[in-house]
PDB file of C-alpha atoms in Angstrom:
ATOM      1  CA  UNK A 470     -44.870 103.114 -45.717  1.00  0.00           C
ATOM      2  CA  UNK A 471     -45.388 100.800 -42.504  1.00  0.00           C
ATOM      3  CA  UNK A 472     -48.438 100.988 -39.904  1.00  0.00           C
ATOM      4  CA  UNK A 473     -47.299 100.691 -36.416  1.00  0.00           C
ATOM      5  CA  UNK A 474     -49.409  98.529 -34.497  1.00  0.00           C
ATOM      6  CA  UNK A 475     -50.538  99.834 -31.090  1.00  0.00           C
ATOM      7  CA  UNK A 476     -50.265  96.818 -28.741  1.00  0.00           C
ATOM      8  CA  UNK A 477     -51.934  98.432 -26.054  1.00  0.00           C
ATOM      9  CA  UNK A 478     -55.086  99.708 -28.196  1.00  0.00           C
ATOM     10  CA  UNK A 479     -57.999  97.908 -26.562  1.00  0.00           C
ATOM     11  CA  UNK A 480     -60.306  96.145 -29.005  1.00  0.00           C
ATOM     12  CA  UNK A 481     -64.359  96.631 -29.480  1.00  0.00           C
ATOM     13  CA  UNK A 482     -66.693  93.437 -29.161  1.00  0.00           C
ATOM     14  CA  UNK A 483     -66.962  93.512 -33.155  1.00  0.00           C
ATOM     15  CA  UNK A 484     -63.200  93.554 -33.415  1.00  0.00           C
ATOM     16  CA  UNK A 485     -62.628  90.741 -31.015  1.00  0.00           C
ATOM     17  CA  UNK A 486     -65.622  88.621 -32.858  1.00  0.00           C
ATOM     18  CA  UNK A 487     -64.113  89.064 -35.882  1.00  0.00           C
ATOM     19  CA  UNK A 488     -60.773  87.905 -34.904  1.00  0.00           C
ATOM     20  CA  UNK A 489     -61.724  84.989 -32.931  1.00  0.00           C
ATOM     21  CA  UNK A 490     -64.308  83.825 -35.406  1.00  0.00           C
ATOM     22  CA  UNK A 491     -67.132  83.684 -32.981  1.00  0.00           C
ATOM     23  CA  UNK A 492     -70.194  85.914 -33.280  1.00  0.00           C
ATOM     24  CA  UNK A 493     -71.045  89.088 -31.140  1.00  0.00           C
ATOM     25  CA  UNK A 494     -73.702  87.713 -29.193  1.00  0.00           C
ATOM     26  CA  UNK A 495     -71.302  84.760 -27.794  1.00  0.00           C
ATOM     27  CA  UNK A 496     -68.883  87.442 -26.906  1.00  0.00           C
ATOM     28  CA  UNK A 497     -71.580  88.853 -24.666  1.00  0.00           C
ATOM     29  CA  UNK A 498     -72.877  85.462 -23.504  1.00  0.00           C
ATOM     30  CA  UNK A 499     -69.058  84.659 -22.332  1.00  0.00           C
ATOM     31  CA  UNK A 500     -69.105  88.054 -20.463  1.00  0.00           C
ATOM     32  CA  UNK A 501     -72.564  87.316 -18.887  1.00  0.00           C
ATOM     33  CA  UNK A 502     -71.345  84.076 -17.808  1.00  0.00           C
ATOM     34  CA  UNK A 503     -68.047  85.495 -16.095  1.00  0.00           C
ATOM     35  CA  UNK A 504     -65.763  83.866 -18.635  1.00  0.00           C
ATOM     36  CA  UNK A 505     -64.634  87.420 -20.025  1.00  0.00           C
ATOM     37  CA  UNK A 506     -64.453  91.124 -18.733  1.00  0.00           C
ATOM     38  CA  UNK A 507     -64.715  94.140 -20.395  1.00  0.00           C
ATOM     39  CA  UNK A 508     -63.950  97.621 -19.776  1.00  0.00           C
ATOM     40  CA  UNK A 509     -66.368 100.779 -21.092  1.00  0.00           C
ATOM     41  CA  UNK A 510     -64.853 103.681 -22.611  1.00  0.00           C
ATOM     42  CA  UNK A 511     -65.965 107.356 -22.587  1.00  0.00           C
ATOM     43  CA  UNK A 512     -69.238 106.400 -24.557  1.00  0.00           C
ATOM     44  CA  UNK A 513     -69.647 103.207 -22.705  1.00  0.00           C
ATOM     45  CA  UNK A 514     -68.793 100.968 -25.130  1.00  0.00           C
ATOM     46  CA  UNK A 515     -67.470  97.831 -24.215  1.00  0.00           C
ATOM     47  CA  UNK A 516     -63.510  97.502 -24.872  1.00  0.00           C
ATOM     48  CA  UNK A 517     -61.428  94.260 -24.312  1.00  0.00           C
ATOM     49  CA  UNK A 518     -57.687  93.951 -23.848  1.00  0.00           C
ATOM     50  CA  UNK A 519     -55.849  92.005 -26.445  1.00  0.00           C
ATOM     51  CA  UNK A 520     -55.421  89.219 -24.860  1.00  0.00           C
ATOM     52  CA  UNK A 521     -59.020  88.573 -24.521  1.00  0.00           C
ATOM     53  CA  UNK A 522     -58.459  86.765 -27.989  1.00  0.00           C
ATOM     54  CA  UNK A 523     -56.248  84.147 -26.445  1.00  0.00           C
ATOM     55  CA  UNK A 524     -59.054  83.570 -23.462  1.00  0.00           C
ATOM     56  CA  UNK A 525     -61.454  83.120 -25.997  1.00  0.00           C
ATOM     57  CA  UNK A 526     -59.629  80.503 -28.069  1.00  0.00           C
ATOM     58  CA  UNK A 527     -58.712  78.815 -24.500  1.00  0.00           C
ATOM     59  CA  UNK A 528     -62.792  78.766 -23.995  1.00  0.00           C
ATOM     60  CA  UNK A 529     -63.413  77.357 -27.715  1.00  0.00           C
ATOM     61  CA  UNK A 530     -60.747  74.474 -27.681  1.00  0.00           C
ATOM     62  CA  UNK A 531     -62.405  73.610 -23.854  1.00  0.00           C
ATOM     63  CA  UNK A 532     -65.870  73.517 -25.135  1.00  0.00           C
ATOM     64  CA  UNK A 533     -64.773  71.655 -28.590  1.00  0.00           C
ATOM     65  CA  UNK A 534     -63.675  68.719 -25.616  1.00  0.00           C
ATOM     66  CA  UNK A 535     -67.095  68.991 -24.284  1.00  0.00           C
ATOM     67  CA  UNK A 536     -66.026  70.941 -20.801  1.00  0.00           C
ATOM     68  CA  UNK A 537     -69.085  73.060 -19.263  1.00  0.00           C
ATOM     69  CA  UNK A 538     -68.960  76.286 -19.174  1.00  0.00           C
ATOM     70  CA  UNK A 539     -69.418  76.403 -15.506  1.00  0.00           C
ATOM     71  CA  UNK A 540     -65.933  74.296 -15.056  1.00  0.00           C
ATOM     72  CA  UNK A 541     -64.314  76.552 -17.732  1.00  0.00           C
ATOM     73  CA  UNK A 542     -65.057  79.474 -15.545  1.00  0.00           C
ATOM     74  CA  UNK A 543     -64.036  77.555 -12.502  1.00  0.00           C
ATOM     75  CA  UNK A 544     -60.647  76.914 -13.744  1.00  0.00           C
ATOM     76  CA  UNK A 545     -59.999  80.395 -15.516  1.00  0.00           C
ATOM     77  CA  UNK A 546     -60.905  82.226 -12.359  1.00  0.00           C
ATOM     78  CA  UNK A 547     -57.945  80.388 -10.439  1.00  0.00           C
ATOM     79  CA  UNK A 548     -55.658  82.216 -12.502  1.00  0.00           C
ATOM     80  CA  UNK A 549     -54.250  85.055 -10.667  1.00  0.00           C
ATOM     81  CA  UNK A 550     -55.843  88.609 -11.362  1.00  0.00           C
ATOM     82  CA  UNK A 551     -58.104  86.950 -14.081  1.00  0.00           C
ATOM     83  CA  UNK A 552     -55.218  86.646 -16.080  1.00  0.00           C
ATOM     84  CA  UNK A 553     -55.218  85.332 -19.567  1.00  0.00           C
ATOM     85  CA  UNK A 554     -53.731  81.344 -19.578  1.00  0.00           C
ATOM     86  CA  UNK A 555     -50.282  81.188 -20.863  1.00  0.00           C
ATOM     87  CA  UNK A 556     -48.287  78.002 -21.834  1.00  0.00           C
ATOM     88  CA  UNK A 557     -47.963  76.505 -18.616  1.00  0.00           C
ATOM     89  CA  UNK A 558     -51.456  77.616 -17.129  1.00  0.00           C
ATOM     90  CA  UNK A 559     -52.676  75.487 -20.399  1.00  0.00           C
ATOM     91  CA  UNK A 560     -50.882  72.338 -18.928  1.00  0.00           C
ATOM     92  CA  UNK A 561     -52.357  72.959 -15.815  1.00  0.00           C
ATOM     93  CA  UNK A 562     -55.798  73.226 -17.393  1.00  0.00           C
ATOM     94  CA  UNK A 563     -55.634  70.305 -19.703  1.00  0.00           C
ATOM     95  CA  UNK A 564     -54.367  68.152 -16.866  1.00  0.00           C
ATOM     96  CA  UNK A 565     -57.281  69.026 -14.941  1.00  0.00           C
ATOM     97  CA  UNK A 566     -59.627  68.303 -18.000  1.00  0.00           C
ATOM     98  CA  UNK A 567     -57.929  64.944 -18.925  1.00  0.00           C
ATOM     99  CA  UNK A 568     -59.555  63.008 -16.022  1.00  0.00           C
ATOM    100  CA  UNK A 569     -63.121  64.635 -16.883  1.00  0.00           C
ATOM    101  CA  UNK A 570     -62.584  63.526 -20.436  1.00  0.00           C
ATOM    102  CA  UNK A 571     -61.534  59.972 -19.668  1.00  0.00           C
ATOM    103  CA  UNK A 572     -64.344  59.289 -17.742  1.00  0.00           C
ATOM    104  CA  UNK A 573     -66.527  60.788 -20.485  1.00  0.00           C
ATOM    105  CA  UNK A 574     -64.775  58.609 -22.991  1.00  0.00           C
ATOM    106  CA  UNK A 575     -65.136  55.454 -20.620  1.00  0.00           C
ATOM    107  CA  UNK A 576     -68.914  56.365 -20.391  1.00  0.00           C
ATOM    108  CA  UNK A 577     -69.656  56.695 -24.101  1.00  0.00           C
ATOM    109  CA  UNK A 578     -67.467  53.523 -24.898  1.00  0.00           C
ATOM    110  CA  UNK A 579     -69.884  51.799 -22.545  1.00  0.00           C
ATOM    111  CA  UNK A 580     -72.970  53.282 -23.673  1.00  0.00           C
ATOM    112  CA  UNK A 581     -71.720  52.284 -27.334  1.00  0.00           C
ATOM    113  CA  UNK A 582     -71.109  48.759 -26.504  1.00  0.00           C
ATOM    114  CA  UNK A 583     -74.329  48.383 -24.483  1.00  0.00           C
ATOM    115  CA  UNK A 584     -76.458  49.700 -27.555  1.00  0.00           C
ATOM    116  CA  UNK A 585     -75.370  46.814 -29.483  1.00  0.00           C
ATOM    117  CA  UNK A 586     -77.561  44.763 -26.985  1.00  0.00           C
ATOM    118  CA  UNK A 587     -80.501  46.938 -26.974  1.00  0.00           C
ATOM    119  CA  UNK A 588     -83.669  46.141 -28.597  1.00  0.00           C
ATOM    120  CA  UNK A 589     -84.881  49.858 -28.568  1.00  0.00           C
ATOM    121  CA  UNK A 590     -88.357  48.927 -27.147  1.00  0.00           C
ATOM    122  CA  UNK A 591     -88.200  51.516 -24.632  1.00  0.00           C
ATOM    123  CA  UNK A 592     -89.754  49.224 -21.934  1.00  0.00           C
ATOM    124  CA  UNK A 593     -88.504  49.553 -18.499  1.00  0.00           C
ATOM    125  CA  UNK A 594     -89.817  46.000 -17.628  1.00  0.00           C
ATOM    126  CA  UNK A 595     -87.322  44.287 -19.535  1.00  0.00           C
ATOM    127  CA  UNK A 596     -85.121  42.510 -16.789  1.00  0.00           C
ATOM    128  CA  UNK A 597     -82.048  42.487 -18.744  1.00  0.00           C
ATOM    129  CA  UNK A 598     -81.674  46.329 -20.153  1.00  0.00           C
ATOM    130  CA  UNK A 599     -77.949  47.441 -19.621  1.00  0.00           C
ATOM    131  CA  UNK A 600     -79.283  51.068 -20.731  1.00  0.00           C
ATOM    132  CA  UNK A 601     -81.985  51.963 -18.595  1.00  0.00           C
ATOM    133  CA  UNK A 602     -82.493  49.059 -16.065  1.00  0.00           C
ATOM    134  CA  UNK A 603     -78.722  47.220 -15.634  1.00  0.00           C
ATOM    135  CA  UNK A 604     -79.249  44.394 -13.169  1.00  0.00           C
ATOM    136  CA  UNK A 605     -82.950  44.880 -12.661  1.00  0.00           C
ATOM    137  CA  UNK A 606     -82.399  47.200 -10.180  1.00  0.00           C
ATOM    138  CA  UNK A 607     -85.591  48.892 -11.130  1.00  0.00           C
ATOM    139  CA  UNK A 608     -87.508  45.315 -10.170  1.00  0.00           C
ATOM    140  CA  UNK A 609     -87.038  46.418  -6.279  1.00  0.00           C
ATOM    141  CA  UNK A 610     -88.858  49.486  -7.022  1.00  0.00           C
ATOM    142  CA  UNK A 611     -92.265  48.137  -7.575  1.00  0.00           C
ATOM    143  CA  UNK A 612     -93.995  47.054 -10.653  1.00  0.00           C
ATOM    144  CA  UNK A 613     -94.616  49.157 -13.662  1.00  0.00           C
ATOM    145  CA  UNK A 614     -92.954  52.240 -14.915  1.00  0.00           C
ATOM    146  CA  UNK A 615     -91.388  53.515 -11.898  1.00  0.00           C
ATOM    147  CA  UNK A 616     -89.322  56.269 -13.543  1.00  0.00           C
ATOM    148  CA  UNK A 617     -92.482  57.860 -14.620  1.00  0.00           C
ATOM    149  CA  UNK A 618     -94.054  58.034 -11.304  1.00  0.00           C
TER     150      UNK A 618
END
């Protein structure tokens, strides 16, 4: 006997958590941050459309890429009627985040390369510190630990 799947049945928060692989608390957190929306049933329990599973997947992928939640929310809010991203939407999201990721990669590469020349002393008075005082820019601020003032 085959069981017919009701694709219109909304999911409880527990079902969303189980199927998406994230804790219930994360689903609640995403909702509080405006990334997900739920309706309430007669018993005042949260109910989510099945499309929320794709939305959670998009959020998790973006987070793994280092995209801040505020930026994810902003981009998802641009979709018509809060729609779940489709393949075409994903291309747009990925393209908009590509520049941000490339800039982050460039900064991290520079940081990695600068670490090789760092002696790790924490002294802000060293004239040639590419991490904390590139080009002795802090020397113009005055004597001593100007960042601590």
